[in-house]
């Protein structure tokens, strides 16, 4: 019997993909640090490349990133 597994990655690919997600988040933080907004801004964007939007709250001192279930 043939067993078909969907949405799975090889262990080495899964590890590198998780690191790329962190790199994408760090890129968003770096862009904020380079030019922080003067006023508070709330946006939704897929920052960690998982296919779902995260919620971003930012001003000139704080960058907060929240997922739908946690932060």
mmCIF file with all atom_site columns, C-alpha atoms in Angstrom:
data_model
loop_
_atom_site.group_PDB
_atom_site.id
_atom_site.type_symbol
_atom_site.label_atom_id
_atom_site.label_alt_id
_atom_site.label_comp_id
_atom_site.label_asym_id
_atom_site.label_entity_id
_atom_site.label_seq_id
_atom_site.pdbx_PDB_ins_code
_atom_site.Cartn_x
_atom_site.Cartn_y
_atom_site.Cartn_z
_atom_site.occupancy
_atom_site.B_iso_or_equiv
_atom_site.pdbx_formal_charge
_atom_site.auth_seq_id
_atom_site.auth_comp_id
_atom_site.auth_asym_id
_atom_site.auth_atom_id
_atom_site.pdbx_PDB_model_num
ATOM 1  C CA . UNK A 1 1  ? 0.000  0.000  0.000  1.00 0.00 ? 1  UNK A CA 1
ATOM 2  C CA . UNK A 1 2  ? 1.316  3.422  -0.946 1.00 0.00 ? 2  UNK A CA 1
ATOM 3  C CA . UNK A 1 3  ? 1.235  5.979  1.838  1.00 0.00 ? 3  UNK A CA 1
ATOM 4  C CA . UNK A 1 4  ? 0.998  9.571  0.626  1.00 0.00 ? 4  UNK A CA 1
ATOM 5  C CA . UNK A 1 5  ? 2.127  12.335 2.972  1.00 0.00 ? 5  UNK A CA 1
ATOM 6  C CA . UNK A 1 6  ? 1.208  15.899 2.130  1.00 0.00 ? 6  UNK A CA 1
ATOM 7  C CA . UNK A 1 7  ? 2.737  19.126 3.412  1.00 0.00 ? 7  UNK A CA 1
ATOM 8  C CA . UNK A 1 8  ? 5.857  17.532 4.798  1.00 0.00 ? 8  UNK A CA 1
ATOM 9  C CA . UNK A 1 9  ? 9.428  18.679 4.400  1.00 0.00 ? 9  UNK A CA 1
ATOM 10 C CA . UNK A 1 10 ? 12.684 16.826 4.753  1.00 0.00 ? 10 UNK A CA 1
ATOM 11 C CA . UNK A 1 11 ? 14.166 17.508 8.201  1.00 0.00 ? 11 UNK A CA 1
ATOM 12 C CA . UNK A 1 12 ? 17.002 19.610 6.789  1.00 0.00 ? 12 UNK A CA 1
ATOM 13 C CA . UNK A 1 13 ? 14.557 21.636 4.662  1.00 0.00 ? 13 UNK A CA 1
ATOM 14 C CA . UNK A 1 14 ? 12.233 22.175 7.642  1.00 0.00 ? 14 UNK A CA 1
ATOM 15 C CA . UNK A 1 15 ? 15.111 23.558 9.713  1.00 0.00 ? 15 UNK A CA 1
ATOM 16 C CA . UNK A 1 16 ? 16.297 25.968 7.030  1.00 0.00 ? 16 UNK A CA 1
ATOM 17 C CA . UNK A 1 17 ? 12.725 27.103 6.294  1.00 0.00 ? 17 UNK A CA 1
ATOM 18 C CA . UNK A 1 18 ? 12.167 27.977 9.953  1.00 0.00 ? 18 UNK A CA 1
ATOM 19 C CA . UNK A 1 19 ? 15.366 30.043 9.911  1.00 0.00 ? 19 UNK A CA 1
ATOM 20 C CA . UNK A 1 20 ? 14.188 31.922 6.803  1.00 0.00 ? 20 UNK A CA 1
ATOM 21 C CA . UNK A 1 21 ? 10.981 32.842 8.622  1.00 0.00 ? 21 UNK A CA 1
ATOM 22 C CA . UNK A 1 22 ? 13.052 34.440 11.398 1.00 0.00 ? 22 UNK A CA 1
ATOM 23 C CA . UNK A 1 23 ? 15.128 36.281 8.786  1.00 0.00 ? 23 UNK A CA 1
ATOM 24 C CA . UNK A 1 24 ? 11.948 37.758 7.274  1.00 0.00 ? 24 UNK A CA 1
ATOM 25 C CA . UNK A 1 25 ? 10.823 39.005 10.716 1.00 0.00 ? 25 UNK A CA 1
ATOM 26 C CA . UNK A 1 26 ? 14.266 40.512 11.377 1.00 0.00 ? 26 UNK A CA 1
ATOM 27 C CA . UNK A 1 27 ? 14.091 42.269 8.005  1.00 0.00 ? 27 UNK A CA 1
ATOM 28 C CA . UNK A 1 28 ? 10.783 43.914 9.025  1.00 0.00 ? 28 UNK A CA 1
ATOM 29 C CA . UNK A 1 29 ? 12.306 45.035 12.337 1.00 0.00 ? 29 UNK A CA 1
ATOM 30 C CA . UNK A 1 30 ? 15.378 46.385 10.550 1.00 0.00 ? 30 UNK A CA 1
ATOM 31 C CA . UNK A 1 31 ? 13.188 48.406 8.160  1.00 0.00 ? 31 UNK A CA 1
ATOM 32 C CA . UNK A 1 32 ? 11.294 49.842 11.159 1.00 0.00 ? 32 UNK A CA 1
ATOM 33 C CA . UNK A 1 33 ? 14.523 50.710 12.999 1.00 0.00 ? 33 UNK A CA 1
ATOM 34 C CA . UNK A 1 34 ? 15.889 52.495 9.936  1.00 0.00 ? 34 UNK A CA 1
ATOM 35 C CA . UNK A 1 35 ? 12.888 54.822 9.742  1.00 0.00 ? 35 UNK A CA 1
ATOM 36 C CA . UNK A 1 36 ? 10.422 54.531 12.652 1.00 0.00 ? 36 UNK A CA 1
ATOM 37 C CA . UNK A 1 37 ? 7.074  56.291 12.184 1.00 0.00 ? 37 UNK A CA 1
ATOM 38 C CA . UNK A 1 38 ? 6.376  59.432 14.217 1.00 0.00 ? 38 UNK A CA 1
ATOM 39 C CA . UNK A 1 39 ? 2.817  58.326 15.037 1.00 0.00 ? 39 UNK A CA 1
ATOM 40 C CA . UNK A 1 40 ? 1.425  54.952 16.089 1.00 0.00 ? 40 UNK A CA 1
ATOM 41 C CA . UNK A 1 41 ? 0.548  52.649 13.186 1.00 0.00 ? 41 UNK A CA 1
ATOM 42 C CA . UNK A 1 42 ? -1.364 49.345 13.149 1.00 0.00 ? 42 UNK A CA 1
ATOM 43 C CA . UNK A 1 43 ? -1.044 47.085 10.096 1.00 0.00 ? 43 UNK A CA 1
ATOM 44 C CA . UNK A 1 44 ? -1.596 43.473 9.087  1.00 0.00 ? 44 UNK A CA 1
ATOM 45 C CA . UNK A 1 45 ? 0.989  41.673 6.951  1.00 0.00 ? 45 UNK A CA 1
ATOM 46 C CA . UNK A 1 46 ? 2.463  38.216 6.482  1.00 0.00 ? 46 UNK A CA 1
ATOM 47 C CA . UNK A 1 47 ? 5.783  39.052 8.106  1.00 0.00 ? 47 UNK A CA 1
ATOM 48 C CA . UNK A 1 48 ? 6.996  35.518 8.906  1.00 0.00 ? 48 UNK A CA 1
ATOM 49 C CA . UNK A 1 49 ? 6.048  33.980 5.525  1.00 0.00 ? 49 UNK A CA 1
ATOM 50 C CA . UNK A 1 50 ? 3.648  31.392 6.967  1.00 0.00 ? 50 UNK A CA 1
ATOM 51 C CA . UNK A 1 51 ? 0.709  32.385 4.760  1.00 0.00 ? 51 UNK A CA 1
ATOM 52 C CA . UNK A 1 52 ? -1.257 34.134 7.517  1.00 0.00 ? 52 UNK A CA 1
ATOM 53 C CA . UNK A 1 53 ? -1.229 37.807 8.409  1.00 0.00 ? 53 UNK A CA 1
ATOM 54 C CA . UNK A 1 54 ? 0.354  38.998 11.625 1.00 0.00 ? 54 UNK A CA 1
ATOM 55 C CA . UNK A 1 55 ? -0.669 42.227 13.334 1.00 0.00 ? 55 UNK A CA 1
ATOM 56 C CA . UNK A 1 56 ? 1.975  44.924 13.720 1.00 0.00 ? 56 UNK A CA 1
ATOM 57 C CA . UNK A 1 57 ? 1.781  47.826 16.140 1.00 0.00 ? 57 UNK A CA 1
ATOM 58 C CA . UNK A 1 58 ? 4.620  50.324 15.847 1.00 0.00 ? 58 UNK A CA 1
ATOM 59 C CA . UNK A 1 59 ? 5.627  53.845 16.711 1.00 0.00 ? 59 UNK A CA 1
ATOM 60 C CA . UNK A 1 60 ? 8.955  55.620 17.156 1.00 0.00 ? 60 UNK A CA 1
ATOM 61 C CA . UNK A 1 61 ? 9.928  53.446 20.156 1.00 0.00 ? 61 UNK A CA 1
ATOM 62 C CA . UNK A 1 62 ? 8.058  50.123 19.925 1.00 0.00 ? 62 UNK A CA 1
ATOM 63 C CA . UNK A 1 63 ? 7.658  47.419 17.268 1.00 0.00 ? 63 UNK A CA 1
ATOM 64 C CA . UNK A 1 64 ? 5.177  44.744 18.384 1.00 0.00 ? 64 UNK A CA 1
ATOM 65 C CA . UNK A 1 65 ? 4.253  41.721 16.276 1.00 0.00 ? 65 UNK A CA 1
ATOM 66 C CA . UNK A 1 66 ? 1.226  39.566 17.141 1.00 0.00 ? 66 UNK A CA 1
ATOM 67 C CA . UNK A 1 67 ? -0.225 36.439 15.585 1.00 0.00 ? 67 UNK A CA 1
ATOM 68 C CA . UNK A 1 68 ? -3.940 35.641 15.667 1.00 0.00 ? 68 UNK A CA 1
ATOM 69 C CA . UNK A 1 69 ? -3.323 33.310 18.628 1.00 0.00 ? 69 UNK A CA 1
ATOM 70 C CA . UNK A 1 70 ? -0.595 34.913 20.712 1.00 0.00 ? 70 UNK A CA 1
ATOM 71 C CA . UNK A 1 71 ? 2.388  37.196 20.222 1.00 0.00 ? 71 UNK A CA 1
#
